[in-house]
Amino acid sequence: EPYLERLSFRLWRTIVTHEKLYANLLSLAYYLQKPFRENDSLKSLPYPFSRWTRDRDFPAVSETPFRKRWEKMKRGGGEGGAR
């Protein structure tokens, strides 16, 4: 298990430190989640996430990532506008 845990953290670090990779994976996740999506949450997911969603909902990936909404808001064209 320690090996798998280290591998998981390395993979996560690689994903979150490469902006384009992260954005592409978010887009992919948005489309892959569609069969499981109900409103803004995922009620029941397949293994290995099924144990998590057995007792709680998992937040769905937004069609517009936070980073894009944030950039739009900073330019004054988004929710809340620029301050």
PDB file of N, CA and C in Angstrom, residues 2-80:
ATOM      1  N   PRO A   2       1.924   1.354   0.765  1.00  0.00           N
ATOM      2  CA  PRO A   2       2.716   2.587   0.713  1.00  0.00           C
ATOM      3  C   PRO A   2       3.174   2.921  -0.707  1.00  0.00           C
ATOM      4  N   TYR A   3       3.507   1.898  -1.495  1.00  0.00           N
ATOM      5  CA  TYR A   3       3.922   2.143  -2.878  1.00  0.00           C
ATOM      6  C   TYR A   3       2.781   2.767  -3.670  1.00  0.00           C
ATOM      7  N   LEU A   4       1.591   2.203  -3.536  1.00  0.00           N
ATOM      8  CA  LEU A   4       0.432   2.707  -4.257  1.00  0.00           C
ATOM      9  C   LEU A   4       0.101   4.134  -3.814  1.00  0.00           C
ATOM     10  N   GLU A   5       0.236   4.389  -2.538  1.00  0.00           N
ATOM     11  CA  GLU A   5      -0.020   5.734  -2.029  1.00  0.00           C
ATOM     12  C   GLU A   5       0.990   6.734  -2.592  1.00  0.00           C
ATOM     13  N   ARG A   6       2.260   6.383  -2.594  1.00  0.00           N
ATOM     14  CA  ARG A   6       3.287   7.273  -3.156  1.00  0.00           C
ATOM     15  C   ARG A   6       3.039   7.518  -4.641  1.00  0.00           C
ATOM     16  N   LEU A   7       2.695   6.459  -5.358  1.00  0.00           N
ATOM     17  CA  LEU A   7       2.405   6.584  -6.782  1.00  0.00           C
ATOM     18  C   LEU A   7       1.212   7.516  -7.012  1.00  0.00           C
ATOM     19  N   SER A   8       0.183   7.377  -6.201  1.00  0.00           N
ATOM     20  CA  SER A   8      -1.005   8.225  -6.321  1.00  0.00           C
ATOM     21  C   SER A   8      -0.658   9.693  -6.109  1.00  0.00           C
ATOM     22  N   PHE A   9       0.149   9.966  -5.095  1.00  0.00           N
ATOM     23  CA  PHE A   9       0.529  11.354  -4.830  1.00  0.00           C
ATOM     24  C   PHE A   9       1.430  11.914  -5.924  1.00  0.00           C
ATOM     25  N   ARG A  10       2.296  11.105  -6.470  1.00  0.00           N
ATOM     26  CA  ARG A  10       3.135  11.568  -7.587  1.00  0.00           C
ATOM     27  C   ARG A  10       2.273  11.905  -8.800  1.00  0.00           C
ATOM     28  N   LEU A  11       1.319  11.039  -9.079  1.00  0.00           N
ATOM     29  CA  LEU A  11       0.408  11.276 -10.197  1.00  0.00           C
ATOM     30  C   LEU A  11      -0.375  12.565  -9.976  1.00  0.00           C
ATOM     31  N   TRP A  12      -0.903  12.748  -8.762  1.00  0.00           N
ATOM     32  CA  TRP A  12      -1.654  13.958  -8.443  1.00  0.00           C
ATOM     33  C   TRP A  12      -0.775  15.198  -8.606  1.00  0.00           C
ATOM     34  N   ARG A  13       0.458  15.140  -8.107  1.00  0.00           N
ATOM     35  CA  ARG A  13       1.383  16.267  -8.221  1.00  0.00           C
ATOM     36  C   ARG A  13       1.639  16.605  -9.695  1.00  0.00           C
ATOM     37  N   THR A  14       1.820  15.584 -10.515  1.00  0.00           N
ATOM     38  CA  THR A  14       2.054  15.806 -11.942  1.00  0.00           C
ATOM     39  C   THR A  14       0.855  16.495 -12.584  1.00  0.00           C
ATOM     40  N   ILE A  15      -0.325  16.031 -12.257  1.00  0.00           N
ATOM     41  CA  ILE A  15      -1.541  16.600 -12.848  1.00  0.00           C
ATOM     42  C   ILE A  15      -1.717  18.057 -12.447  1.00  0.00           C
ATOM     43  N   VAL A  16      -1.623  18.350 -11.160  1.00  0.00           N
ATOM     44  CA  VAL A  16      -1.920  19.715 -10.704  1.00  0.00           C
ATOM     45  C   VAL A  16      -0.809  20.714 -10.999  1.00  0.00           C
ATOM     46  N   THR A  17       0.360  20.252 -11.371  1.00  0.00           N
ATOM     47  CA  THR A  17       1.439  21.191 -11.703  1.00  0.00           C
ATOM     48  C   THR A  17       1.584  21.424 -13.202  1.00  0.00           C
ATOM     49  N   HIS A  18       0.751  20.791 -13.999  1.00  0.00           N
ATOM     50  CA  HIS A  18       0.749  21.003 -15.447  1.00  0.00           C
ATOM     51  C   HIS A  18      -0.638  21.507 -15.852  1.00  0.00           C
ATOM     52  N   GLU A  19      -0.724  22.816 -16.051  1.00  0.00           N
ATOM     53  CA  GLU A  19      -2.012  23.469 -16.254  1.00  0.00           C
ATOM     54  C   GLU A  19      -2.831  22.875 -17.401  1.00  0.00           C
ATOM     55  N   LYS A  20      -2.215  22.645 -18.542  1.00  0.00           N
ATOM     56  CA  LYS A  20      -2.959  22.110 -19.692  1.00  0.00           C
ATOM     57  C   LYS A  20      -3.421  20.676 -19.440  1.00  0.00           C
ATOM     58  N   LEU A  21      -2.581  19.874 -18.834  1.00  0.00           N
ATOM     59  CA  LEU A  21      -2.963  18.504 -18.492  1.00  0.00           C
ATOM     60  C   LEU A  21      -4.152  18.515 -17.541  1.00  0.00           C
ATOM     61  N   TYR A  22      -4.091  19.374 -16.524  1.00  0.00           N
ATOM     62  CA  TYR A  22      -5.173  19.483 -15.553  1.00  0.00           C
ATOM     63  C   TYR A  22      -6.478  19.906 -16.240  1.00  0.00           C
ATOM     64  N   ALA A  23      -6.403  20.920 -17.098  1.00  0.00           N
ATOM     65  CA  ALA A  23      -7.589  21.410 -17.807  1.00  0.00           C
ATOM     66  C   ALA A  23      -8.169  20.327 -18.715  1.00  0.00           C
ATOM     67  N   ASN A  24      -7.307  19.608 -19.422  1.00  0.00           N
ATOM     68  CA  ASN A  24      -7.788  18.543 -20.307  1.00  0.00           C
ATOM     69  C   ASN A  24      -8.437  17.407 -19.521  1.00  0.00           C
ATOM     70  N   LEU A  25      -7.852  17.053 -18.395  1.00  0.00           N
ATOM     71  CA  LEU A  25      -8.439  15.989 -17.577  1.00  0.00           C
ATOM     72  C   LEU A  25      -9.770  16.419 -16.963  1.00  0.00           C
ATOM     73  N   LEU A  26      -9.894  17.700 -16.602  1.00  0.00           N
ATOM     74  CA  LEU A  26     -11.174  18.201 -16.103  1.00  0.00           C
ATOM     75  C   LEU A  26     -12.244  18.120 -17.187  1.00  0.00           C
ATOM     76  N   SER A  27     -11.885  18.499 -18.405  1.00  0.00           N
ATOM     77  CA  SER A  27     -12.839  18.411 -19.519  1.00  0.00           C
ATOM     78  C   SER A  27     -13.255  16.965 -19.755  1.00  0.00           C
ATOM     79  N   LEU A  28     -12.303  16.071 -19.728  1.00  0.00           N
ATOM     80  CA  LEU A  28     -12.600  14.651 -19.896  1.00  0.00           C
ATOM     81  C   LEU A  28     -13.513  14.158 -18.774  1.00  0.00           C
ATOM     82  N   ALA A  29     -13.212  14.554 -17.544  1.00  0.00           N
ATOM     83  CA  ALA A  29     -14.026  14.139 -16.393  1.00  0.00           C
ATOM     84  C   ALA A  29     -15.460  14.643 -16.534  1.00  0.00           C
ATOM     85  N   TYR A  30     -15.632  15.865 -17.049  1.00  0.00           N
ATOM     86  CA  TYR A  30     -16.971  16.417 -17.230  1.00  0.00           C
ATOM     87  C   TYR A  30     -17.813  15.510 -18.134  1.00  0.00           C
ATOM     88  N   TYR A  31     -17.231  15.044 -19.225  1.00  0.00           N
ATOM     89  CA  TYR A  31     -17.976  14.189 -20.153  1.00  0.00           C
ATOM     90  C   TYR A  31     -18.136  12.761 -19.632  1.00  0.00           C
ATOM     91  N   LEU A  32     -17.144  12.249 -18.948  1.00  0.00           N
ATOM     92  CA  LEU A  32     -17.231  10.883 -18.422  1.00  0.00           C
ATOM     93  C   LEU A  32     -18.234  10.757 -17.278  1.00  0.00           C
ATOM     94  N   GLN A  33     -18.496  11.843 -16.580  1.00  0.00           N
ATOM     95  CA  GLN A  33     -19.409  11.785 -15.443  1.00  0.00           C
ATOM     96  C   GLN A  33     -20.878  11.842 -15.851  1.00  0.00           C
ATOM     97  N   LYS A  34     -21.161  12.211 -17.098  1.00  0.00           N
ATOM     98  CA  LYS A  34     -22.545  12.430 -17.522  1.00  0.00           C
ATOM     99  C   LYS A  34     -23.498  11.275 -17.205  1.00  0.00           C
ATOM    100  N   PRO A  35     -23.113  10.011 -17.398  1.00  0.00           N
ATOM    101  CA  PRO A  35     -24.060   8.934 -17.074  1.00  0.00           C
ATOM    102  C   PRO A  35     -24.398   8.836 -15.582  1.00  0.00           C
ATOM    103  N   PHE A  36     -23.590   9.428 -14.733  1.00  0.00           N
ATOM    104  CA  PHE A  36     -23.772   9.313 -13.286  1.00  0.00           C
ATOM    105  C   PHE A  36     -24.289  10.596 -12.645  1.00  0.00           C
ATOM    106  N   ARG A  37     -24.426  11.648 -13.433  1.00  0.00           N
ATOM    107  CA  ARG A  37     -24.735  12.974 -12.900  1.00  0.00           C
ATOM    108  C   ARG A  37     -26.225  13.159 -12.668  1.00  0.00           C
ATOM    109  N   GLU A  38     -26.561  13.688 -11.496  1.00  0.00           N
ATOM    110  CA  GLU A  38     -27.921  14.108 -11.173  1.00  0.00           C
ATOM    111  C   GLU A  38     -27.814  15.510 -10.606  1.00  0.00           C
ATOM    112  N   ASN A  39     -28.349  16.480 -11.329  1.00  0.00           N
ATOM    113  CA  ASN A  39     -28.207  17.893 -10.960  1.00  0.00           C
ATOM    114  C   ASN A  39     -26.723  18.235 -10.849  1.00  0.00           C
ATOM    115  N   ASP A  40     -26.275  18.640  -9.683  1.00  0.00           N
ATOM    116  CA  ASP A  40     -24.869  19.024  -9.525  1.00  0.00           C
ATOM    117  C   ASP A  40     -24.085  18.032  -8.692  1.00  0.00           C
ATOM    118  N   SER A  41     -24.545  16.792  -8.643  1.00  0.00           N
ATOM    119  CA  SER A  41     -23.808  15.800  -7.861  1.00  0.00           C
ATOM    120  C   SER A  41     -23.857  14.432  -8.525  1.00  0.00           C
ATOM    121  N   LEU A  42     -22.972  13.589  -8.064  1.00  0.00           N
ATOM    122  CA  LEU A  42     -22.890  12.213  -8.542  1.00  0.00           C
ATOM    123  C   LEU A  42     -23.378  11.336  -7.397  1.00  0.00           C
ATOM    124  N   LYS A  43     -24.517  10.692  -7.602  1.00  0.00           N
ATOM    125  CA  LYS A  43     -25.170   9.944  -6.528  1.00  0.00           C
ATOM    126  C   LYS A  43     -24.604   8.543  -6.363  1.00  0.00           C
ATOM    127  N   SER A  44     -24.203   7.933  -7.465  1.00  0.00           N
ATOM    128  CA  SER A  44     -23.736   6.550  -7.405  1.00  0.00           C
ATOM    129  C   SER A  44     -22.659   6.346  -8.460  1.00  0.00           C
ATOM    130  N   LEU A  45     -21.457   6.021  -8.010  1.00  0.00           N
ATOM    131  CA  LEU A  45     -20.332   5.841  -8.922  1.00  0.00           C
ATOM    132  C   LEU A  45     -19.865   4.390  -8.909  1.00  0.00           C
ATOM    133  N   PRO A  46     -19.215   3.957  -9.990  1.00  0.00           N
ATOM    134  CA  PRO A  46     -18.667   2.596 -10.021  1.00  0.00           C
ATOM    135  C   PRO A  46     -17.407   2.488  -9.155  1.00  0.00           C
ATOM    136  N   TYR A  47     -16.967   1.261  -8.935  1.00  0.00           N
ATOM    137  CA  TYR A  47     -15.740   1.005  -8.192  1.00  0.00           C
ATOM    138  C   TYR A  47     -14.582   1.746  -8.852  1.00  0.00           C
ATOM    139  N   PRO A  48     -13.690   2.357  -8.160  1.00  0.00           N
ATOM    140  CA  PRO A  48     -13.424   2.293  -6.724  1.00  0.00           C
ATOM    141  C   PRO A  48     -14.114   3.387  -5.921  1.00  0.00           C
ATOM    142  N   PHE A  49     -14.980   4.172  -6.541  1.00  0.00           N
ATOM    143  CA  PHE A  49     -15.632   5.281  -5.845  1.00  0.00           C
ATOM    144  C   PHE A  49     -16.981   4.899  -5.254  1.00  0.00           C
ATOM    145  N   SER A  50     -17.441   3.687  -5.506  1.00  0.00           N
ATOM    146  CA  SER A  50     -18.765   3.264  -5.056  1.00  0.00           C
ATOM    147  C   SER A  50     -18.904   3.291  -3.535  1.00  0.00           C
ATOM    148  N   ARG A  51     -17.829   2.998  -2.825  1.00  0.00           N
ATOM    149  CA  ARG A  51     -17.918   3.019  -1.362  1.00  0.00           C
ATOM    150  C   ARG A  51     -18.142   4.441  -0.856  1.00  0.00           C
ATOM    151  N   TRP A  52     -17.558   5.410  -1.530  1.00  0.00           N
ATOM    152  CA  TRP A  52     -17.749   6.809  -1.140  1.00  0.00           C
ATOM    153  C   TRP A  52     -19.194   7.231  -1.390  1.00  0.00           C
ATOM    154  N   THR A  53     -19.726   6.936  -2.579  1.00  0.00           N
ATOM    155  CA  THR A  53     -21.069   7.410  -2.935  1.00  0.00           C
ATOM    156  C   THR A  53     -22.180   6.549  -2.342  1.00  0.00           C
ATOM    157  N   ARG A  54     -21.834   5.491  -1.674  1.00  0.00           N
ATOM    158  CA  ARG A  54     -22.855   4.686  -0.992  1.00  0.00           C
ATOM    159  C   ARG A  54     -23.499   5.506   0.128  1.00  0.00           C
ATOM    160  N   ASP A  55     -22.718   6.348   0.798  1.00  0.00           N
ATOM    161  CA  ASP A  55     -23.204   7.100   1.952  1.00  0.00           C
ATOM    162  C   ASP A  55     -23.289   8.604   1.737  1.00  0.00           C
ATOM    163  N   ARG A  56     -22.760   9.091   0.642  1.00  0.00           N
ATOM    164  CA  ARG A  56     -22.765  10.536   0.409  1.00  0.00           C
ATOM    165  C   ARG A  56     -22.677  10.815  -1.090  1.00  0.00           C
ATOM    166  N   ASP A  57     -23.068  12.020  -1.466  1.00  0.00           N
ATOM    167  CA  ASP A  57     -22.961  12.444  -2.864  1.00  0.00           C
ATOM    168  C   ASP A  57     -21.568  12.998  -3.128  1.00  0.00           C
ATOM    169  N   PHE A  58     -21.149  12.887  -4.360  1.00  0.00           N
ATOM    170  CA  PHE A  58     -19.852  13.402  -4.791  1.00  0.00           C
ATOM    171  C   PHE A  58     -20.131  14.611  -5.667  1.00  0.00           C
ATOM    172  N   PRO A  59     -19.488  15.755  -5.457  1.00  0.00           N
ATOM    173  CA  PRO A  59     -19.766  16.924  -6.296  1.00  0.00           C
ATOM    174  C   PRO A  59     -19.371  16.687  -7.753  1.00  0.00           C
ATOM    175  N   ALA A  60     -20.249  17.095  -8.649  1.00  0.00           N
ATOM    176  CA  ALA A  60     -19.988  16.921 -10.079  1.00  0.00           C
ATOM    177  C   ALA A  60     -18.987  17.966 -10.567  1.00  0.00           C
ATOM    178  N   VAL A  61     -18.263  17.623 -11.611  1.00  0.00           N
ATOM    179  CA  VAL A  61     -17.323  18.551 -12.244  1.00  0.00           C
ATOM    180  C   VAL A  61     -18.143  19.547 -13.058  1.00  0.00           C
ATOM    181  N   SER A  62     -17.856  20.815 -12.889  1.00  0.00           N
ATOM    182  CA  SER A  62     -18.569  21.871 -13.594  1.00  0.00           C
ATOM    183  C   SER A  62     -18.164  21.914 -15.066  1.00  0.00           C
ATOM    184  N   GLU A  63     -19.105  22.310 -15.914  1.00  0.00           N
ATOM    185  CA  GLU A  63     -18.783  22.445 -17.337  1.00  0.00           C
ATOM    186  C   GLU A  63     -17.753  23.557 -17.548  1.00  0.00           C
ATOM    187  N   THR A  64     -17.881  24.629 -16.765  1.00  0.00           N
ATOM    188  CA  THR A  64     -16.923  25.730 -16.834  1.00  0.00           C
ATOM    189  C   THR A  64     -16.050  25.678 -15.583  1.00  0.00           C
ATOM    190  N   PRO A  65     -14.789  25.337 -15.735  1.00  0.00           N
ATOM    191  CA  PRO A  65     -13.912  25.227 -14.566  1.00  0.00           C
ATOM    192  C   PRO A  65     -13.779  26.552 -13.810  1.00  0.00           C
ATOM    193  N   PHE A  66     -13.495  26.443 -12.531  1.00  0.00           N
ATOM    194  CA  PHE A  66     -13.338  27.620 -11.683  1.00  0.00           C
ATOM    195  C   PHE A  66     -12.334  28.607 -12.269  1.00  0.00           C
ATOM    196  N   ARG A  67     -11.239  28.101 -12.768  1.00  0.00           N
ATOM    197  CA  ARG A  67     -10.187  28.991 -13.286  1.00  0.00           C
ATOM    198  C   ARG A  67     -10.727  29.885 -14.411  1.00  0.00           C
ATOM    199  N   LYS A  68     -11.548  29.329 -15.305  1.00  0.00           N
ATOM    200  CA  LYS A  68     -12.119  30.135 -16.397  1.00  0.00           C
ATOM    201  C   LYS A  68     -13.116  31.153 -15.850  1.00  0.00           C
ATOM    202  N   ARG A  69     -13.946  30.738 -14.892  1.00  0.00           N
ATOM    203  CA  ARG A  69     -14.899  31.678 -14.294  1.00  0.00           C
ATOM    204  C   ARG A  69     -14.158  32.803 -13.572  1.00  0.00           C
ATOM    205  N   TRP A  70     -13.073  32.462 -12.877  1.00  0.00           N
ATOM    206  CA  TRP A  70     -12.277  33.447 -12.147  1.00  0.00           C
ATOM    207  C   TRP A  70     -11.660  34.467 -13.106  1.00  0.00           C
ATOM    208  N   GLU A  71     -11.077  33.991 -14.201  1.00  0.00           N
ATOM    209  CA  GLU A  71     -10.476  34.902 -15.183  1.00  0.00           C
ATOM    210  C   GLU A  71     -11.527  35.835 -15.769  1.00  0.00           C
ATOM    211  N   LYS A  72     -12.697  35.309 -16.075  1.00  0.00           N
ATOM    212  CA  LYS A  72     -13.774  36.130 -16.627  1.00  0.00           C
ATOM    213  C   LYS A  72     -14.210  37.182 -15.609  1.00  0.00           C
ATOM    214  N   MET A  73     -14.314  36.782 -14.347  1.00  0.00           N
ATOM    215  CA  MET A  73     -14.718  37.713 -13.306  1.00  0.00           C
ATOM    216  C   MET A  73     -13.666  38.816 -13.116  1.00  0.00           C
ATOM    217  N   LYS A  74     -12.389  38.448 -13.171  1.00  0.00           N
ATOM    218  CA  LYS A  74     -11.321  39.445 -13.017  1.00  0.00           C
ATOM    219  C   LYS A  74     -11.356  40.470 -14.147  1.00  0.00           C
ATOM    220  N   ARG A  75     -11.785  40.041 -15.328  1.00  0.00           N
ATOM    221  CA  ARG A  75     -11.878  40.964 -16.468  1.00  0.00           C
ATOM    222  C   ARG A  75     -13.141  41.816 -16.390  1.00  0.00           C
ATOM    223  N   GLY A  76     -14.012  41.519 -15.428  1.00  0.00           N
ATOM    224  CA  GLY A  76     -15.219  42.315 -15.243  1.00  0.00           C
ATOM    225  C   GLY A  76     -16.416  41.809 -16.013  1.00  0.00           C
ATOM    226  N   GLY A  77     -16.350  40.615 -16.562  1.00  0.00           N
ATOM    227  CA  GLY A  77     -17.471  40.126 -17.344  1.00  0.00           C
ATOM    228  C   GLY A  77     -18.167  38.932 -16.744  1.00  0.00           C
ATOM    229  N   GLY A  78     -17.921  38.664 -15.478  1.00  0.00           N
ATOM    230  CA  GLY A  78     -18.490  37.444 -14.910  1.00  0.00           C
ATOM    231  C   GLY A  78     -19.383  37.709 -13.728  1.00  0.00           C
ATOM    232  N   GLU A  79     -19.670  36.645 -13.022  1.00  0.00           N
ATOM    233  CA  GLU A  79     -20.527  36.704 -11.853  1.00  0.00           C
ATOM    234  C   GLU A  79     -19.914  37.651 -10.830  1.00  0.00           C
ATOM    235  N   GLY A  80     -20.675  38.627 -10.417  1.00  0.00           N
ATOM    236  CA  GLY A  80     -20.193  39.550  -9.411  1.00  0.00           C
ATOM    237  C   GLY A  80     -19.429  40.739  -9.977  1.00  0.00           C
TER     238      GLY A  80
END
